């Protein structure tokens, strides 16, 4: 399909960044291409176009750019999920594992009301550790996580399968082999 080809071609791959062996999938080239950016946002939310979404939660930092656009598109509010220590008001927090050590992410405790319908957005899902923690955080404050949307899936790393096992429908627009 042309659309898939265009969108895929708009992602730039940088070998050995941030360290040897990693193929970094750079979406700044997609964001900088007006047609690709619009199509990506339209396609990400396509399955939920007719349904009511209360909030879109975006994961820092690339999830903010996409999530803001997605929220606008579905007439929802936007909620940032941030690295710890960045949000000024009362937060809820969750720890999650990184390749080396652990990190923590936070959101404002009053950002989402119980049972609100929420779509989670980030640019890419790899092992799913980041998104899994975000889903747990959202559920901790009572959110109904309707879906998780990513432009890029790295299926060999199993992240999308991990989220589906948590009964979160996952939407991705393209997949790349390897990591
Ligand atoms: P994970 O928690 O393993 O699913 O990693 C997902 C997070 O790491 C996302 O916020 C991505 O932006 C980033 N990430 C992981 N692998 C890559 C990659 N190969 N290229 C670009 N970003 C990546």
mmCIF file of C-alpha atoms and ligand atoms in Angstrom:
data_model
loop_
_atom_site.group_PDB
_atom_site.id
_atom_site.type_symbol
_atom_site.label_atom_id
_atom_site.label_comp_id
_atom_site.label_asym_id
_atom_site.label_seq_id
_atom_site.Cartn_x
_atom_site.Cartn_y
_atom_site.Cartn_z
ATOM 1 C CA UNK A 1 0.000 0.000 0.000
ATOM 2 C CA UNK A 2 1.343 3.460 -0.887
ATOM 3 C CA UNK A 3 0.429 4.895 2.460
ATOM 4 C CA UNK A 4 2.431 2.265 4.305
ATOM 5 C CA UNK A 5 5.356 2.737 1.989
ATOM 6 C CA UNK A 6 5.335 6.528 2.428
ATOM 7 C CA UNK A 7 5.064 6.312 6.168
ATOM 8 C CA UNK A 8 7.762 3.674 6.495
ATOM 9 C CA UNK A 9 10.063 5.636 4.221
ATOM 10 C CA UNK A 10 9.618 8.697 6.436
ATOM 11 C CA UNK A 11 11.241 6.937 9.435
ATOM 12 C CA UNK A 12 15.029 7.304 9.500
ATOM 13 C CA UNK A 13 17.207 4.488 10.822
ATOM 14 C CA UNK A 14 20.453 5.354 12.605
ATOM 15 C CA UNK A 15 22.752 2.381 13.183
ATOM 16 C CA UNK A 16 24.675 2.074 16.444
ATOM 17 C CA UNK A 17 22.788 4.841 18.270
ATOM 18 C CA UNK A 18 22.795 5.327 21.243
ATOM 19 C CA UNK A 19 25.177 2.371 21.408
ATOM 20 C CA UNK A 20 26.657 -0.312 19.138
ATOM 21 C CA UNK A 21 24.190 -2.883 17.827
ATOM 22 C CA UNK A 22 21.055 -0.724 18.213
ATOM 23 C CA UNK A 23 19.162 0.429 15.133
ATOM 24 C CA UNK A 24 17.602 3.665 16.326
ATOM 25 C CA UNK A 25 14.265 4.358 14.623
ATOM 26 C CA UNK A 26 14.183 8.134 14.354
ATOM 27 C CA UNK A 27 10.691 9.587 13.889
ATOM 28 C CA UNK A 28 11.802 13.245 13.686
ATOM 29 C CA UNK A 29 11.843 12.808 9.903
ATOM 30 C CA UNK A 30 8.236 11.557 9.991
ATOM 31 C CA UNK A 31 7.192 14.465 12.219
ATOM 32 C CA UNK A 32 8.902 16.919 9.872
ATOM 33 C CA UNK A 33 6.969 15.622 6.854
ATOM 34 C CA UNK A 34 3.514 17.251 6.969
ATOM 35 C CA UNK A 35 1.794 14.478 5.010
ATOM 36 C CA UNK A 36 3.397 11.647 6.963
ATOM 37 C CA UNK A 37 2.682 13.309 10.331
ATOM 38 C CA UNK A 38 -0.997 13.834 9.506
ATOM 39 C CA UNK A 39 -1.395 10.303 8.163
ATOM 40 C CA UNK A 40 0.310 8.752 11.149
ATOM 41 C CA UNK A 41 -2.021 10.560 13.560
ATOM 42 C CA UNK A 42 -5.122 9.733 11.475
ATOM 43 C CA UNK A 43 -4.161 6.079 11.197
ATOM 44 C CA UNK A 44 -3.222 5.678 14.846
ATOM 45 C CA UNK A 45 -6.710 6.610 16.031
ATOM 46 C CA UNK A 46 -8.681 5.164 13.117
ATOM 47 C CA UNK A 47 -10.225 2.220 15.083
ATOM 48 C CA UNK A 48 -11.499 4.599 17.788
ATOM 49 C CA UNK A 49 -12.623 7.433 15.521
ATOM 50 C CA UNK A 50 -16.298 6.955 16.392
ATOM 51 C CA UNK A 51 -15.928 6.216 20.092
ATOM 52 C CA UNK A 52 -15.722 8.580 23.012
ATOM 53 C CA UNK A 53 -12.216 9.038 24.380
ATOM 54 C CA UNK A 54 -11.800 11.158 27.511
ATOM 55 C CA UNK A 55 -8.015 11.435 27.704
ATOM 56 C CA UNK A 56 -4.910 10.662 25.703
ATOM 57 C CA UNK A 57 -1.857 9.862 27.850
ATOM 58 C CA UNK A 58 1.539 10.433 26.209
ATOM 59 C CA UNK A 59 4.847 9.029 27.417
ATOM 60 C CA UNK A 60 7.762 11.500 27.685
ATOM 61 C CA UNK A 61 9.087 12.753 25.345
ATOM 62 C CA UNK A 62 8.115 11.633 21.833
ATOM 63 C CA UNK A 63 4.749 10.458 23.133
ATOM 64 C CA UNK A 64 3.982 14.094 23.983
ATOM 65 C CA UNK A 65 4.251 15.235 20.372
ATOM 66 C CA UNK A 66 2.141 12.415 18.983
ATOM 67 C CA UNK A 67 -0.215 12.297 21.949
ATOM 68 C CA UNK A 68 -0.993 16.004 21.718
ATOM 69 C CA UNK A 69 -1.920 15.656 18.064
ATOM 70 C CA UNK A 70 -3.952 12.493 18.739
ATOM 71 C CA UNK A 71 -5.821 14.180 21.618
ATOM 72 C CA UNK A 72 -6.739 17.082 19.368
ATOM 73 C CA UNK A 73 -7.895 14.682 16.670
ATOM 74 C CA UNK A 74 -10.258 12.737 18.952
ATOM 75 C CA UNK A 75 -11.336 15.804 20.978
ATOM 76 C CA UNK A 76 -9.854 14.430 24.187
ATOM 77 C CA UNK A 77 -7.747 15.977 26.930
ATOM 78 C CA UNK A 78 -3.998 15.303 27.045
ATOM 79 C CA UNK A 79 -2.161 13.868 30.078
ATOM 80 C CA UNK A 80 1.651 13.734 30.287
ATOM 81 C CA UNK A 81 3.375 10.707 31.831
ATOM 82 C CA UNK A 82 6.787 11.998 32.883
ATOM 83 C CA UNK A 83 10.092 10.961 34.338
ATOM 84 C CA UNK A 84 10.073 11.437 38.092
ATOM 85 C CA UNK A 85 10.465 14.875 39.632
ATOM 86 C CA UNK A 86 9.137 16.908 36.690
ATOM 87 C CA UNK A 87 5.480 17.363 37.608
ATOM 88 C CA UNK A 88 4.607 20.143 40.076
ATOM 89 C CA UNK A 89 1.444 18.833 41.745
ATOM 90 C CA UNK A 90 0.626 15.620 43.686
ATOM 91 C CA UNK A 91 1.652 12.582 41.653
ATOM 92 C CA UNK A 92 1.266 8.834 41.471
ATOM 93 C CA UNK A 93 4.483 6.994 40.656
ATOM 94 C CA UNK A 94 5.608 3.598 39.400
ATOM 95 C CA UNK A 95 9.057 2.012 39.163
ATOM 96 C CA UNK A 96 10.017 -0.010 36.089
ATOM 97 C CA UNK A 97 13.083 -1.855 34.867
ATOM 98 C CA UNK A 98 15.403 -0.539 32.227
ATOM 99 C CA UNK A 99 18.228 -2.453 30.635
ATOM 100 C CA UNK A 100 20.504 -1.200 33.402
ATOM 101 C CA UNK A 101 18.776 -0.532 36.708
ATOM 102 C CA UNK A 102 15.355 0.947 37.341
ATOM 103 C CA UNK A 103 13.590 4.215 36.643
ATOM 104 C CA UNK A 104 10.340 5.777 37.754
ATOM 105 C CA UNK A 105 7.538 7.528 35.904
ATOM 106 C CA UNK A 106 4.797 9.763 37.269
ATOM 107 C CA UNK A 107 1.545 11.425 36.414
ATOM 108 C CA UNK A 108 -0.605 13.904 38.283
ATOM 109 C CA UNK A 109 -2.929 12.028 40.633
ATOM 110 C CA UNK A 110 -5.926 14.128 39.555
ATOM 111 C CA UNK A 111 -5.194 13.996 35.807
ATOM 112 C CA UNK A 112 -7.674 11.204 35.116
ATOM 113 C CA UNK A 113 -10.945 10.390 36.858
ATOM 114 C CA UNK A 114 -11.942 6.789 37.638
ATOM 115 C CA UNK A 115 -13.445 4.941 34.641
ATOM 116 C CA UNK A 116 -12.373 7.568 32.107
ATOM 117 C CA UNK A 117 -11.573 6.097 28.702
ATOM 118 C CA UNK A 118 -7.893 6.592 27.940
ATOM 119 C CA UNK A 119 -5.649 5.938 24.938
ATOM 120 C CA UNK A 120 -1.932 5.579 25.665
ATOM 121 C CA UNK A 121 0.487 6.900 23.006
ATOM 122 C CA UNK A 122 4.213 6.551 22.380
ATOM 123 C CA UNK A 123 6.369 6.477 19.265
ATOM 124 C CA UNK A 124 7.693 2.925 19.525
ATOM 125 C CA UNK A 125 7.180 -0.276 21.502
ATOM 126 C CA UNK A 126 10.196 -2.526 22.014
ATOM 127 C CA UNK A 127 10.276 -4.748 25.130
ATOM 128 C CA UNK A 128 7.095 -3.073 26.349
ATOM 129 C CA UNK A 129 8.576 -2.300 29.770
ATOM 130 C CA UNK A 130 7.811 1.411 29.483
ATOM 131 C CA UNK A 131 4.266 0.969 28.187
ATOM 132 C CA UNK A 132 3.488 -1.789 30.689
ATOM 133 C CA UNK A 133 4.449 0.532 33.552
ATOM 134 C CA UNK A 134 2.334 3.320 32.038
ATOM 135 C CA UNK A 135 -0.712 1.015 31.794
ATOM 136 C CA UNK A 136 -0.244 -0.027 35.436
ATOM 137 C CA UNK A 137 0.010 3.610 36.495
ATOM 138 C CA UNK A 138 -3.151 4.521 34.573
ATOM 139 C CA UNK A 139 -5.035 1.567 36.036
ATOM 140 C CA UNK A 140 -3.790 2.472 39.522
ATOM 141 C CA UNK A 141 -5.848 5.668 39.356
ATOM 142 C CA UNK A 142 -8.846 3.883 37.863
ATOM 143 C CA UNK A 143 -8.461 4.649 34.155
ATOM 144 C CA UNK A 144 -10.088 2.415 31.561
ATOM 145 C CA UNK A 145 -7.192 1.891 29.121
ATOM 146 C CA UNK A 146 -9.051 1.495 25.838
ATOM 147 C CA UNK A 147 -5.946 1.096 23.670
ATOM 148 C CA UNK A 148 -2.226 1.673 23.331
ATOM 149 C CA UNK A 149 -0.993 3.179 20.040
ATOM 150 C CA UNK A 150 2.530 3.273 18.646
ATOM 151 C CA UNK A 151 3.843 4.196 15.223
ATOM 152 C CA UNK A 152 6.515 1.478 15.336
ATOM 153 C CA UNK A 153 6.494 -2.086 16.654
ATOM 154 C CA UNK A 154 9.626 -4.159 17.189
ATOM 155 C CA UNK A 155 7.760 -7.484 17.419
ATOM 156 C CA UNK A 156 10.879 -9.580 18.069
ATOM 157 C CA UNK A 157 11.116 -7.894 21.476
ATOM 158 C CA UNK A 158 7.585 -8.914 22.450
ATOM 159 C CA UNK A 159 6.236 -5.637 23.848
ATOM 160 C CA UNK A 160 2.939 -5.577 21.942
ATOM 161 C CA UNK A 161 2.241 -9.192 22.969
ATOM 162 C CA UNK A 162 2.954 -8.238 26.581
ATOM 163 C CA UNK A 163 0.356 -5.444 26.472
ATOM 164 C CA UNK A 164 -2.211 -7.666 24.748
ATOM 165 C CA UNK A 165 -1.713 -10.199 27.548
ATOM 166 C CA UNK A 166 -2.774 -7.368 29.902
ATOM 167 C CA UNK A 167 -5.941 -7.036 27.794
ATOM 168 C CA UNK A 168 -4.921 -3.766 26.242
ATOM 169 C CA UNK A 169 -5.707 -3.581 22.495
ATOM 170 C CA UNK A 170 -2.525 -2.497 20.689
ATOM 171 C CA UNK A 171 -2.371 -0.489 17.466
ATOM 172 C CA UNK A 172 0.895 -0.111 15.541
ATOM 173 C CA UNK A 173 1.453 1.219 12.014
ATOM 174 C CA UNK A 174 4.625 -0.573 10.956
ATOM 175 C CA UNK A 175 7.028 -3.210 12.224
ATOM 176 C CA UNK A 176 10.786 -3.624 11.938
ATOM 177 C CA UNK A 177 12.667 -6.872 12.506
ATOM 178 C CA UNK A 178 15.301 -7.066 15.207
ATOM 179 C CA UNK A 179 15.917 -4.347 17.764
HETATM 180 P P1 LIG B 1 10.575 -0.493 25.701
HETATM 181 O O1 LIG B 1 10.256 -0.074 27.130
HETATM 182 O O2 LIG B 1 11.663 -1.500 25.630
HETATM 183 O O3 LIG B 1 9.336 -0.904 24.951
HETATM 184 O O4 LIG B 1 11.183 0.798 24.997
HETATM 185 C C1 LIG B 1 10.347 1.772 24.504
HETATM 186 C C2 LIG B 1 10.920 3.156 24.645
HETATM 187 O O5 LIG B 1 12.290 3.216 24.260
HETATM 188 C C3 LIG B 1 10.154 4.098 23.735
HETATM 189 O O6 LIG B 1 9.901 5.303 24.464
HETATM 190 C C4 LIG B 1 11.064 4.312 22.546
HETATM 191 O O7 LIG B 1 11.028 5.635 22.142
HETATM 192 C C5 LIG B 1 12.475 3.900 23.021
HETATM 193 N N1 LIG B 1 13.143 2.938 22.088
HETATM 194 C C6 LIG B 1 13.428 1.640 22.337
HETATM 195 N N2 LIG B 1 14.060 1.051 21.315
HETATM 196 C C7 LIG B 1 14.173 1.994 20.358
HETATM 197 C C8 LIG B 1 14.720 2.000 19.009
HETATM 198 N N3 LIG B 1 15.274 0.916 18.440
HETATM 199 N N4 LIG B 1 14.634 3.165 18.308
HETATM 200 C C9 LIG B 1 14.067 4.264 18.867
HETATM 201 N N5 LIG B 1 13.545 4.321 20.092
HETATM 202 C C10 LIG B 1 13.597 3.206 20.850
#
